[in-house]
DNA sequence: AAACCCTGCAACCGCGTCTCT
DNA sequence: AAGAGACGCGGTTGCAGGGTT
């Protein structure tokens, strides 16, 4: 306990960094790269531990950092992402070029939480506070994200895993058609412990978790980077207008890509996963259409797997049914377009349309999908997750790619085959291994 | 002017995971 | 397979600076 092991060995400085230290570190890393962090302080002539150097570099010295206050768009995006990802600051930061997880975490704790509360939204659940308070009686809601994670997502009596912060904001569940209202997925970990993953049928999706900024007619932000799996619908087409200037997007590894060249606006508009989250994040006036139908394929970028819906109209039947379902709820969008923002405390009855959605669908938590592409695929294919977990890992690529029009995936596949060593995206294979291990198969 | 409070931010800490031996 | 070291993440702490009394 206490200080990091490397700090015991010698008397190391702690606390704020001096300009001289900064300069030393900056000069060293600029010249040699960081390599092994534990050796950096020695090589750079610093009386700091490697961990401290790393942190200083990441949070302050990195050249691609964007300093200064957060823009409104950034704040909006953080709120949206937090609703989906919970306190996964690093993942949230990955969507905000130039921002660090620490910065975002601080912003959240010091500012955004407060703002949401002032607007009557519970910052943990992103549900209206009134609803949360009411729901506390039934023990359905938790104010502690850790509780949420452990009790909702991963019930594992034999092998509890504290610290796995799979926060699932209640009320943001996926909607699937023709499925039971709850499921359990049993799996085993490497130790043979059985894990029961509950995909609970949940309560209401929440209206009003968006700050009022989203209910204005202002032009949506162009602030959407490479959002894993699900999130691109936040942007809607407008955010990725083909008329906008190409924007270089920096990943955490400082690789830039031109979002407009990587994704056509049409593709982006169809990036929407089937299920969802159009309703989570649709800007005003957004109505899901057939174009939103999901034929998912995936690609990897910087070690993360991303999922892409196909632009082709030849999607599978599930996708069309999903689209139909969404369309049938268009009144929902219409009726609620004025209440996407702040919960309108004066008209609490406006929650009603959400019941349309919750009543017909299986509710699977967003983060379940987020963390589990296999589950996502299962949803898309109307297969049981179990069956997918039991697939050989080699076939993982195939069930995602029944849409041959998806060049992105194809490209990445080829790239991975051709450049197994150079391509950082090879992490994807590792991720899949982790996934399958986590869900105990093979 | 001094004491107190509040806020935001930088940095620390502990822990889980990964990699290497 | 096991242990050690390195890395990365999220929660927490401590401090500086500004505002208020």
Tab-separated table of C-alpha atoms (C1' of nucleotides) in Angstrom:
chain	number	residue	atom	x	y	z
A	1	UNK	CA	0.000	0.000	0.000
A	2	UNK	CA	1.067	3.516	-0.405
A	3	UNK	CA	3.398	4.818	-2.930
A	4	UNK	CA	4.070	3.014	-6.117
A	5	UNK	CA	6.816	0.465	-5.750
A	6	UNK	CA	9.230	2.351	-7.938
A	7	UNK	CA	9.018	5.313	-5.587
A	8	UNK	CA	10.281	3.376	-2.609
A	9	UNK	CA	13.639	2.734	-4.119
A	10	UNK	CA	14.882	6.231	-3.959
A	11	UNK	CA	13.811	9.573	-2.698
A	12	UNK	CA	11.661	10.849	-5.452
A	13	UNK	CA	10.031	14.154	-5.806
A	14	UNK	CA	6.307	14.410	-5.500
A	15	UNK	CA	3.850	17.143	-6.053
A	16	UNK	CA	3.722	19.793	-8.657
A	17	UNK	CA	6.141	19.763	-11.515
A	18	UNK	CA	8.544	22.604	-11.952
A	19	UNK	CA	9.121	24.172	-15.353
A	20	UNK	CA	12.605	22.706	-15.323
A	21	UNK	CA	11.274	19.231	-14.804
A	22	UNK	CA	8.763	19.761	-17.537
A	23	UNK	CA	11.455	20.872	-19.860
A	24	UNK	CA	13.633	17.899	-19.083
A	25	UNK	CA	10.844	15.482	-19.640
A	26	UNK	CA	9.640	17.177	-22.760
A	27	UNK	CA	13.079	17.319	-24.232
A	28	UNK	CA	13.774	13.720	-23.445
A	29	UNK	CA	10.563	12.371	-24.873
A	30	UNK	CA	10.713	14.560	-27.917
A	31	UNK	CA	14.148	13.264	-28.604
A	32	UNK	CA	13.951	9.637	-27.637
A	33	UNK	CA	10.313	8.832	-27.123
A	34	UNK	CA	9.198	7.475	-23.820
A	35	UNK	CA	9.937	3.815	-24.348
A	36	UNK	CA	9.801	2.201	-20.958
A	37	UNK	CA	8.377	4.733	-18.572
A	38	UNK	CA	10.232	3.372	-15.619
A	39	UNK	CA	13.502	4.242	-17.258
A	40	UNK	CA	12.450	7.675	-18.426
A	41	UNK	CA	13.144	9.588	-15.230
A	42	UNK	CA	16.618	8.173	-14.996
A	43	UNK	CA	17.421	8.930	-18.583
A	44	UNK	CA	15.864	12.355	-18.413
A	45	UNK	CA	17.575	13.197	-15.166
A	46	UNK	CA	14.433	13.501	-13.151
A	47	UNK	CA	13.813	12.617	-9.546
A	48	UNK	CA	10.413	11.282	-10.323
A	49	UNK	CA	8.939	7.877	-10.739
A	50	UNK	CA	8.088	6.678	-14.206
A	51	UNK	CA	4.470	6.667	-13.420
A	52	UNK	CA	4.565	10.293	-12.513
A	53	UNK	CA	6.405	11.090	-15.741
A	54	UNK	CA	3.873	9.238	-17.751
A	55	UNK	CA	1.045	11.097	-16.137
A	56	UNK	CA	2.729	14.426	-16.634
A	57	UNK	CA	3.282	13.683	-20.282
A	58	UNK	CA	-0.200	12.435	-20.928
A	59	UNK	CA	-2.017	15.103	-19.009
A	60	UNK	CA	0.093	18.110	-19.652
A	61	UNK	CA	3.058	17.923	-21.958
A	62	UNK	CA	1.715	15.983	-24.879
A	63	UNK	CA	1.867	18.239	-27.912
A	64	UNK	CA	-1.537	17.333	-29.237
A	65	UNK	CA	-3.322	18.453	-26.138
A	66	UNK	CA	-5.983	21.014	-26.514
A	67	UNK	CA	-5.717	23.459	-23.707
A	68	UNK	CA	-8.366	25.779	-22.544
A	69	UNK	CA	-11.934	25.515	-21.537
A	70	UNK	CA	-14.298	22.996	-22.901
A	71	UNK	CA	-16.624	24.137	-25.588
A	72	UNK	CA	-20.325	23.649	-25.315
A	73	UNK	CA	-20.125	20.928	-27.917
A	74	UNK	CA	-17.500	19.119	-25.977
A	75	UNK	CA	-19.552	19.306	-22.830
A	76	UNK	CA	-22.550	18.010	-24.667
A	77	UNK	CA	-20.590	15.167	-26.060
A	78	UNK	CA	-19.201	14.257	-22.683
A	79	UNK	CA	-22.657	14.150	-21.214
A	80	UNK	CA	-23.869	11.984	-24.019
A	81	UNK	CA	-20.947	9.683	-23.797
A	82	UNK	CA	-21.198	9.459	-20.063
A	83	UNK	CA	-24.771	8.414	-20.415
A	84	UNK	CA	-23.620	5.520	-22.481
A	85	UNK	CA	-20.230	4.719	-21.088
A	86	UNK	CA	-20.478	5.717	-17.482
A	87	UNK	CA	-17.249	6.679	-15.794
A	88	UNK	CA	-15.044	5.244	-18.467
A	89	UNK	CA	-13.092	8.391	-18.772
A	90	UNK	CA	-10.466	7.043	-21.045
A	91	UNK	CA	-13.065	5.883	-23.519
A	92	UNK	CA	-14.817	9.183	-23.322
A	93	UNK	CA	-11.543	10.985	-23.772
A	94	UNK	CA	-10.862	8.937	-26.846
A	95	UNK	CA	-13.782	10.685	-28.495
A	96	UNK	CA	-12.561	14.123	-27.615
A	97	UNK	CA	-9.394	14.842	-29.480
A	98	UNK	CA	-6.868	16.686	-27.429
A	99	UNK	CA	-8.596	16.078	-24.137
A	100	UNK	CA	-7.375	13.787	-21.437
A	101	UNK	CA	-9.339	11.449	-19.305
A	102	UNK	CA	-8.203	13.314	-16.234
A	103	UNK	CA	-9.396	16.575	-17.622
A	104	UNK	CA	-12.748	15.150	-18.517
A	105	UNK	CA	-13.079	13.454	-15.194
A	106	UNK	CA	-12.364	16.721	-13.431
A	107	UNK	CA	-14.810	18.560	-15.589
A	108	UNK	CA	-17.437	16.009	-14.866
A	109	UNK	CA	-16.902	16.007	-11.138
A	110	UNK	CA	-16.606	19.705	-10.755
A	111	UNK	CA	-18.985	21.050	-13.297
A	112	UNK	CA	-21.113	18.788	-15.392
A	113	UNK	CA	-22.493	16.799	-12.515
A	114	UNK	CA	-23.662	19.966	-10.956
A	115	UNK	CA	-25.172	21.229	-14.134
A	116	UNK	CA	-27.124	18.069	-14.610
A	117	UNK	CA	-28.414	18.143	-11.071
A	118	UNK	CA	-29.486	21.706	-11.488
A	119	UNK	CA	-31.438	20.587	-14.463
A	120	UNK	CA	-33.098	17.851	-12.548
A	121	UNK	CA	-31.098	15.036	-13.999
A	122	UNK	CA	-29.347	12.473	-11.937
A	123	UNK	CA	-25.754	12.469	-13.127
A	124	UNK	CA	-25.301	8.812	-12.363
A	125	UNK	CA	-28.329	7.404	-14.012
A	126	UNK	CA	-29.048	10.289	-16.352
A	127	UNK	CA	-32.628	9.974	-15.400
A	128	UNK	CA	-34.768	12.717	-14.012
A	129	UNK	CA	-34.037	13.171	-10.360
A	130	UNK	CA	-37.664	12.859	-9.469
A	131	UNK	CA	-37.761	9.486	-11.054
A	132	UNK	CA	-34.613	8.420	-9.313
A	133	UNK	CA	-35.846	9.489	-5.947
A	134	UNK	CA	-39.085	7.741	-6.528
A	135	UNK	CA	-37.376	4.636	-7.699
A	136	UNK	CA	-35.096	4.382	-4.724
A	137	UNK	CA	-37.856	2.767	-2.744
A	138	UNK	CA	-37.784	-0.196	-4.988
A	139	UNK	CA	-34.055	-0.537	-4.860
A	140	UNK	CA	-34.071	-0.337	-8.586
A	141	UNK	CA	-31.825	2.576	-8.781
A	142	UNK	CA	-28.451	3.079	-7.371
A	143	UNK	CA	-26.543	6.161	-6.868
A	144	UNK	CA	-23.283	4.400	-6.869
A	145	UNK	CA	-21.933	3.427	-10.170
A	146	UNK	CA	-19.964	0.561	-8.722
A	147	UNK	CA	-23.114	-0.872	-7.330
A	148	UNK	CA	-24.680	-0.622	-10.661
A	149	UNK	CA	-21.871	-2.371	-12.287
A	150	UNK	CA	-21.692	-5.233	-9.932
A	151	UNK	CA	-25.301	-5.854	-9.420
A	152	UNK	CA	-26.622	-5.360	-12.865
A	153	UNK	CA	-24.015	-6.593	-15.133
A	154	UNK	CA	-21.918	-9.170	-13.592
A	155	UNK	CA	-23.319	-11.250	-10.883
A	156	UNK	CA	-20.513	-13.459	-9.948
A	157	UNK	CA	-20.611	-14.732	-6.475
A	158	UNK	CA	-17.531	-16.807	-6.799
A	159	UNK	CA	-15.336	-14.297	-8.350
A	160	UNK	CA	-16.349	-10.783	-7.712
A	161	UNK	CA	-14.346	-8.302	-9.614
A	162	UNK	CA	-14.229	-5.041	-7.834
A	163	UNK	CA	-13.088	-2.288	-9.985
A	164	UNK	CA	-14.714	-3.453	-13.118
A	165	UNK	CA	-16.594	-0.347	-13.776
A	166	UNK	CA	-19.061	-1.461	-16.309
A	167	UNK	CA	-21.395	1.261	-15.525
A	168	UNK	CA	-24.671	1.071	-17.198
A	169	UNK	CA	-26.761	4.092	-16.836
A	170	UNK	CA	-30.200	2.867	-16.246
A	171	UNK	CA	-32.720	3.854	-18.714
A	172	UNK	CA	-30.512	3.580	-21.721
A	173	UNK	CA	-31.274	0.149	-22.788
A	174	UNK	CA	-31.235	-1.228	-26.189
A	175	UNK	CA	-34.419	-2.206	-27.734
A	176	UNK	CA	-34.676	-5.434	-29.547
A	177	UNK	CA	-37.511	-7.042	-31.209
A	178	UNK	CA	-38.927	-10.405	-30.573
A	179	UNK	CA	-36.850	-11.370	-27.638
A	180	UNK	CA	-37.586	-12.325	-24.136
A	181	UNK	CA	-37.590	-9.602	-21.607
A	182	UNK	CA	-34.654	-10.908	-19.741
A	183	UNK	CA	-31.922	-13.365	-20.178
A	184	UNK	CA	-29.028	-14.701	-18.372
A	185	UNK	CA	-25.858	-15.680	-20.003
A	186	UNK	CA	-23.841	-18.112	-18.068
A	187	UNK	CA	-20.254	-18.434	-18.770
A	188	UNK	CA	-17.108	-19.454	-17.095
A	189	UNK	CA	-13.935	-17.623	-16.618
A	190	UNK	CA	-10.515	-19.060	-16.774
A	191	UNK	CA	-10.778	-20.298	-13.254
A	192	UNK	CA	-13.885	-22.192	-13.962
A	193	UNK	CA	-16.034	-19.838	-12.018
A	194	UNK	CA	-19.436	-19.355	-13.360
A	195	UNK	CA	-20.506	-15.921	-14.230
A	196	UNK	CA	-24.041	-14.954	-14.777
A	197	UNK	CA	-24.498	-11.949	-16.902
A	198	UNK	CA	-27.909	-10.585	-16.490
A	199	UNK	CA	-29.434	-8.824	-19.340
A	200	UNK	CA	-32.240	-7.424	-17.424
A	201	UNK	CA	-35.459	-6.219	-18.634
A	202	UNK	CA	-35.527	-2.821	-17.222
A	203	UNK	CA	-37.662	0.016	-16.445
A	204	UNK	CA	-38.217	3.044	-18.474
A	205	UNK	CA	-35.990	4.675	-20.852
A	206	UNK	CA	-35.636	8.136	-19.692
A	207	UNK	CA	-36.763	11.194	-21.341
A	208	UNK	CA	-35.067	14.326	-20.594
A	209	UNK	CA	-31.576	13.198	-20.035
A	210	UNK	CA	-30.311	15.629	-22.534
A	211	UNK	CA	-29.451	19.037	-21.508
A	212	UNK	CA	-31.561	21.679	-23.007
A	213	UNK	CA	-28.907	22.508	-25.486
A	214	UNK	CA	-30.013	19.525	-27.444
A	215	UNK	CA	-33.468	20.710	-27.742
A	216	UNK	CA	-32.605	23.859	-29.476
A	217	UNK	CA	-32.495	24.259	-33.145
A	218	UNK	CA	-28.904	25.110	-33.158
A	219	UNK	CA	-26.796	23.438	-35.684
A	220	UNK	CA	-25.523	20.230	-34.262
A	221	UNK	CA	-21.936	20.138	-33.478
A	222	UNK	CA	-19.460	18.702	-35.839
A	223	UNK	CA	-17.850	17.158	-32.893
A	224	UNK	CA	-17.881	13.508	-33.400
A	225	UNK	CA	-14.852	11.488	-33.861
A	226	UNK	CA	-14.523	7.822	-34.308
A	227	UNK	CA	-17.089	6.497	-32.035
A	228	UNK	CA	-16.974	2.902	-31.126
A	229	UNK	CA	-19.830	0.739	-32.065
A	230	UNK	CA	-22.722	2.732	-31.135
A	231	UNK	CA	-22.174	6.268	-30.666
A	232	UNK	CA	-22.151	7.778	-34.029
A	233	UNK	CA	-25.781	8.279	-34.071
A	234	UNK	CA	-25.201	11.054	-31.666
A	235	UNK	CA	-23.896	12.987	-34.443
A	236	UNK	CA	-26.616	12.413	-36.869
A	237	UNK	CA	-25.986	13.337	-40.395
A	238	UNK	CA	-25.856	16.952	-39.618
A	239	UNK	CA	-22.808	16.666	-37.507
A	240	UNK	CA	-20.966	15.061	-40.277
A	241	UNK	CA	-22.208	17.142	-43.032
A	242	UNK	CA	-20.472	16.420	-46.220
A	243	UNK	CA	-20.152	20.097	-46.747
A	244	UNK	CA	-18.119	20.609	-43.682
A	245	UNK	CA	-14.448	20.946	-43.920
A	246	UNK	CA	-12.394	17.889	-43.527
A	247	UNK	CA	-11.404	17.632	-39.963
A	248	UNK	CA	-8.356	15.832	-38.811
A	249	UNK	CA	-9.160	13.671	-35.896
A	250	UNK	CA	-6.488	12.685	-33.557
A	251	UNK	CA	-6.597	9.513	-31.747
A	252	UNK	CA	-4.870	8.989	-28.512
A	253	UNK	CA	-1.938	7.744	-30.396
A	254	UNK	CA	-1.841	10.976	-32.271
A	255	UNK	CA	-2.729	9.463	-35.548
A	256	UNK	CA	-4.883	11.676	-37.597
A	257	UNK	CA	-7.458	10.678	-40.031
A	258	UNK	CA	-9.822	12.587	-42.094
A	259	UNK	CA	-13.221	11.769	-40.954
A	260	UNK	CA	-14.784	12.862	-44.160
A	261	UNK	CA	-12.651	10.657	-46.215
A	262	UNK	CA	-13.041	7.699	-43.952
A	263	UNK	CA	-16.751	7.892	-43.794
A	264	UNK	CA	-19.074	9.317	-46.248
A	265	UNK	CA	-21.851	11.269	-44.747
A	266	UNK	CA	-24.256	8.704	-46.039
A	267	UNK	CA	-22.354	5.993	-44.318
A	268	UNK	CA	-22.304	7.985	-41.184
A	269	UNK	CA	-25.978	8.510	-41.232
A	270	UNK	CA	-26.394	4.817	-41.429
A	271	UNK	CA	-23.910	4.228	-38.712
A	272	UNK	CA	-26.768	4.059	-36.390
A	273	UNK	CA	-27.020	0.808	-34.721
A	274	UNK	CA	-30.328	-0.666	-35.143
A	275	UNK	CA	-31.542	-0.615	-31.914
A	276	UNK	CA	-31.128	2.306	-30.296
A	277	UNK	CA	-29.891	4.921	-29.846
A	278	UNK	CA	-31.445	6.996	-32.239
A	279	UNK	CA	-33.792	7.638	-29.465
A	280	UNK	CA	-31.051	8.260	-27.047
A	281	UNK	CA	-29.524	10.959	-28.945
A	282	UNK	CA	-31.448	11.949	-31.906
A	283	UNK	CA	-31.274	15.587	-32.467
A	284	UNK	CA	-34.386	17.453	-33.009
A	285	UNK	CA	-36.396	16.337	-35.903
A	286	UNK	CA	-34.398	13.248	-36.418
A	287	UNK	CA	-36.403	10.354	-37.591
A	288	UNK	CA	-34.916	7.023	-38.150
A	289	UNK	CA	-35.427	5.704	-41.569
A	290	UNK	CA	-34.732	2.654	-43.580
A	291	UNK	CA	-31.361	4.108	-44.244
A	292	UNK	CA	-30.607	3.526	-40.635
A	293	UNK	CA	-30.953	-0.138	-40.984
A	294	UNK	CA	-28.134	-2.038	-39.582
A	295	UNK	CA	-25.995	-4.300	-41.459
A	296	UNK	CA	-23.085	-4.241	-39.230
A	297	UNK	CA	-19.538	-4.815	-40.011
A	298	UNK	CA	-16.638	-3.793	-37.999
A	299	UNK	CA	-13.256	-2.379	-38.401
A	300	UNK	CA	-10.524	-1.682	-36.028
A	301	UNK	CA	-8.710	1.449	-35.299
A	302	UNK	CA	-6.014	1.966	-32.779
A	303	UNK	CA	-6.670	-1.314	-31.250
A	304	UNK	CA	-10.338	-0.823	-30.787
A	305	UNK	CA	-12.979	-2.441	-32.760
A	306	UNK	CA	-15.548	-0.230	-34.322
A	307	UNK	CA	-18.759	-1.224	-35.896
A	308	UNK	CA	-20.236	0.042	-38.976
A	309	UNK	CA	-23.598	-0.342	-40.484
A	310	UNK	CA	-23.712	-1.087	-44.112
A	311	UNK	CA	-25.022	1.460	-46.505
A	312	UNK	CA	-26.547	-1.157	-48.670
A	313	UNK	CA	-30.259	-1.500	-48.810
A	314	UNK	CA	-29.837	-5.232	-48.942
A	315	UNK	CA	-29.764	-5.721	-45.311
A	316	UNK	CA	-30.979	-8.671	-43.486
A	317	UNK	CA	-34.479	-9.035	-42.377
A	318	UNK	CA	-33.703	-8.102	-38.845
A	319	UNK	CA	-32.487	-4.793	-39.838
A	320	UNK	CA	-35.532	-3.976	-41.786
A	321	UNK	CA	-37.716	-4.989	-38.959
A	322	UNK	CA	-35.796	-2.806	-36.656
A	323	UNK	CA	-36.180	0.050	-38.967
A	324	UNK	CA	-39.795	-0.575	-39.217
A	325	UNK	CA	-40.066	-0.578	-35.534
A	326	UNK	CA	-38.289	2.656	-35.235
A	327	UNK	CA	-40.369	4.197	-37.887
A	328	UNK	CA	-43.482	3.097	-36.258
A	329	UNK	CA	-42.383	5.110	-33.322
A	330	UNK	CA	-41.887	8.207	-35.241
A	331	UNK	CA	-44.579	9.858	-33.286
A	332	UNK	CA	-42.309	9.453	-30.394
A	333	UNK	CA	-39.765	11.651	-31.953
A	334	UNK	CA	-42.295	14.092	-33.092
A	335	UNK	CA	-43.981	14.370	-29.799
A	336	UNK	CA	-40.854	14.648	-27.854
A	337	UNK	CA	-38.797	16.807	-29.941
A	338	UNK	CA	-39.328	19.620	-27.586
A	339	UNK	CA	-38.434	17.701	-24.522
A	340	UNK	CA	-35.179	16.119	-25.398
A	341	UNK	CA	-33.391	18.585	-23.399
A	342	UNK	CA	-34.122	19.301	-19.842
A	343	UNK	CA	-36.697	17.281	-18.213
A	344	UNK	CA	-39.613	19.513	-18.402
A	345	UNK	CA	-40.672	19.494	-14.837
A	346	UNK	CA	-43.895	21.119	-15.658
A	347	UNK	CA	-44.990	18.310	-17.886
A	348	UNK	CA	-43.868	15.055	-16.439
A	349	UNK	CA	-46.501	13.198	-18.375
A	350	UNK	CA	-44.424	13.531	-21.440
A	351	UNK	CA	-42.672	10.355	-20.606
A	352	UNK	CA	-45.470	8.410	-22.060
A	353	UNK	CA	-44.191	7.800	-25.552
A	354	UNK	CA	-41.217	5.950	-24.256
A	355	UNK	CA	-43.425	3.207	-23.081
A	356	UNK	CA	-44.097	2.431	-26.654
A	357	UNK	CA	-40.581	1.323	-26.983
A	358	UNK	CA	-40.061	-0.340	-23.715
A	359	UNK	CA	-43.107	-2.448	-23.961
A	360	UNK	CA	-42.163	-4.211	-27.098
A	361	UNK	CA	-38.588	-4.854	-26.850
A	362	UNK	CA	-35.977	-6.643	-25.054
A	363	UNK	CA	-33.961	-4.256	-23.064
A	364	UNK	CA	-30.345	-4.936	-23.203
A	365	UNK	CA	-28.065	-2.467	-21.738
A	366	UNK	CA	-26.122	-0.331	-23.986
A	367	UNK	CA	-22.903	-1.051	-22.331
A	368	UNK	CA	-23.465	-4.729	-22.675
A	369	UNK	CA	-23.216	-4.209	-26.364
A	370	UNK	CA	-20.473	-1.822	-26.017
A	371	UNK	CA	-18.355	-4.309	-24.248
A	372	UNK	CA	-19.504	-7.198	-26.153
A	373	UNK	CA	-19.540	-7.113	-29.884
A	374	UNK	CA	-20.632	-10.684	-29.862
A	375	UNK	CA	-23.749	-9.680	-28.109
A	376	UNK	CA	-24.286	-6.953	-30.597
A	377	UNK	CA	-23.914	-9.388	-33.380
A	378	UNK	CA	-26.304	-11.701	-31.699
A	379	UNK	CA	-28.849	-8.982	-31.549
A	380	UNK	CA	-28.431	-8.253	-35.165
A	381	UNK	CA	-28.757	-11.812	-36.121
A	382	UNK	CA	-31.458	-12.679	-33.652
A	383	UNK	CA	-29.247	-15.340	-32.350
A	384	UNK	CA	-28.738	-16.162	-28.797
A	385	UNK	CA	-25.555	-14.800	-27.464
A	386	UNK	CA	-24.648	-18.193	-26.214
A	387	UNK	CA	-24.590	-19.577	-29.653
A	388	UNK	CA	-22.260	-16.892	-30.697
A	389	UNK	CA	-19.999	-17.366	-27.781
A	390	UNK	CA	-19.599	-20.897	-28.854
A	391	UNK	CA	-18.514	-20.037	-32.302
A	392	UNK	CA	-14.968	-20.559	-33.131
A	393	UNK	CA	-13.115	-17.360	-32.926
A	394	UNK	CA	-12.016	-17.681	-36.483
A	395	UNK	CA	-15.500	-17.329	-37.690
A	396	UNK	CA	-16.033	-14.202	-35.764
A	397	UNK	CA	-15.304	-12.132	-38.753
A	398	UNK	CA	-17.852	-13.788	-40.912
A	399	UNK	CA	-21.040	-13.287	-39.107
A	400	UNK	CA	-20.432	-9.639	-39.110
A	401	UNK	CA	-19.804	-9.314	-42.734
A	402	UNK	CA	-22.758	-10.591	-44.590
A	403	UNK	CA	-22.847	-7.267	-46.260
A	404	UNK	CA	-20.279	-7.475	-48.917
A	405	UNK	CA	-20.532	-3.825	-49.684
A	406	UNK	CA	-18.620	-2.947	-46.653
A	407	UNK	CA	-15.297	-1.947	-47.888
A	408	UNK	CA	-14.061	-0.648	-44.617
A	409	UNK	CA	-14.094	-3.999	-43.009
A	410	UNK	CA	-12.676	-5.684	-46.013
A	411	UNK	CA	-9.910	-3.219	-46.156
A	412	UNK	CA	-9.019	-3.717	-42.581
A	413	UNK	CA	-9.186	-7.416	-42.846
A	414	UNK	CA	-6.802	-7.379	-45.722
A	415	UNK	CA	-4.591	-4.999	-43.969
A	416	UNK	CA	-4.473	-7.151	-40.952
A	417	UNK	CA	-3.625	-10.165	-42.954
A	418	UNK	CA	-0.949	-8.426	-44.863
A	419	UNK	CA	0.580	-6.455	-42.056
A	420	UNK	CA	0.212	-8.497	-38.978
A	421	UNK	CA	3.122	-6.907	-37.273
A	422	UNK	CA	3.017	-3.355	-38.350
A	423	UNK	CA	-0.627	-2.824	-37.985
A	424	UNK	CA	-1.646	-1.658	-34.552
A	425	UNK	CA	-5.134	-2.713	-35.345
A	426	UNK	CA	-4.083	-6.211	-34.734
A	427	UNK	CA	-5.107	-5.565	-31.219
A	428	UNK	CA	-8.534	-6.449	-32.446
A	429	UNK	CA	-7.660	-10.100	-32.480
A	430	UNK	CA	-6.460	-9.806	-28.949
A	431	UNK	CA	-9.680	-8.106	-27.996
A	432	UNK	CA	-11.682	-10.879	-29.477
A	433	UNK	CA	-9.665	-13.352	-27.523
A	434	UNK	CA	-10.348	-11.403	-24.410
A	435	UNK	CA	-14.003	-11.328	-25.213
A	436	UNK	CA	-14.273	-14.976	-25.759
A	437	UNK	CA	-12.268	-15.624	-22.669
A	438	UNK	CA	-14.479	-13.347	-20.691
A	439	UNK	CA	-17.542	-15.134	-21.853
A	440	UNK	CA	-15.981	-18.411	-21.304
A	441	UNK	CA	-15.932	-20.260	-24.462
A	442	UNK	CA	-13.753	-22.403	-26.573
B	1	DA	C1'	-6.863	42.737	6.188
B	2	DA	C1'	-7.776	38.296	7.733
B	3	DA	C1'	-10.255	34.193	7.980
B	4	DC	C1'	-13.019	31.142	5.801
B	5	DC	C1'	-15.141	28.777	2.042
B	6	DC	C1'	-15.476	27.112	-2.546
B	7	DT	C1'	-13.834	25.547	-6.831
B	8	DG	C1'	-10.926	23.648	-10.280
B	9	DC	C1'	-7.092	21.245	-11.356
B	10	DA	C1'	-2.901	18.500	-11.006
B	11	DA	C1'	-1.111	14.712	-9.118
B	12	DC	C1'	-1.210	10.649	-6.287
B	13	DC	C1'	-2.807	6.052	-5.105
B	14	DG	C1'	-4.495	1.437	-5.496
B	15	DC	C1'	-5.797	-2.018	-8.334
B	16	DG	C1'	-6.510	-4.765	-12.497
B	17	DT	C1'	-4.432	-6.308	-16.648
B	18	DC	C1'	-0.829	-7.352	-19.703
B	19	DT	C1'	3.750	-8.878	-20.897
B	20	DC	C1'	7.919	-10.964	-20.167
B	21	DT	C1'	10.892	-14.263	-18.090
C	1	DA	C1'	2.344	-21.937	-14.460
C	2	DA	C1'	3.890	-18.433	-11.598
C	3	DG	C1'	5.991	-14.266	-10.353
C	4	DA	C1'	7.651	-9.653	-11.285
C	5	DG	C1'	7.522	-5.487	-13.554
C	6	DA	C1'	5.189	-2.207	-16.444
C	7	DC	C1'	1.231	-0.008	-17.882
C	8	DG	C1'	-3.328	2.015	-17.770
C	9	DC	C1'	-7.462	3.339	-15.508
C	10	DG	C1'	-10.581	5.398	-12.219
C	11	DG	C1'	-11.126	7.270	-7.613
C	12	DT	C1'	-9.377	10.380	-4.410
C	13	DT	C1'	-6.618	13.931	-2.347
C	14	DG	C1'	-4.296	18.203	-1.744
C	15	DC	C1'	-3.343	22.666	-3.004
C	16	DA	C1'	-3.641	27.201	-5.183
C	17	DG	C1'	-6.407	30.882	-6.276
C	18	DG	C1'	-10.544	33.448	-6.179
C	19	DG	C1'	-14.640	34.948	-3.831
C	20	DT	C1'	-17.198	36.048	0.311
C	21	DT	C1'	-17.924	37.401	4.961
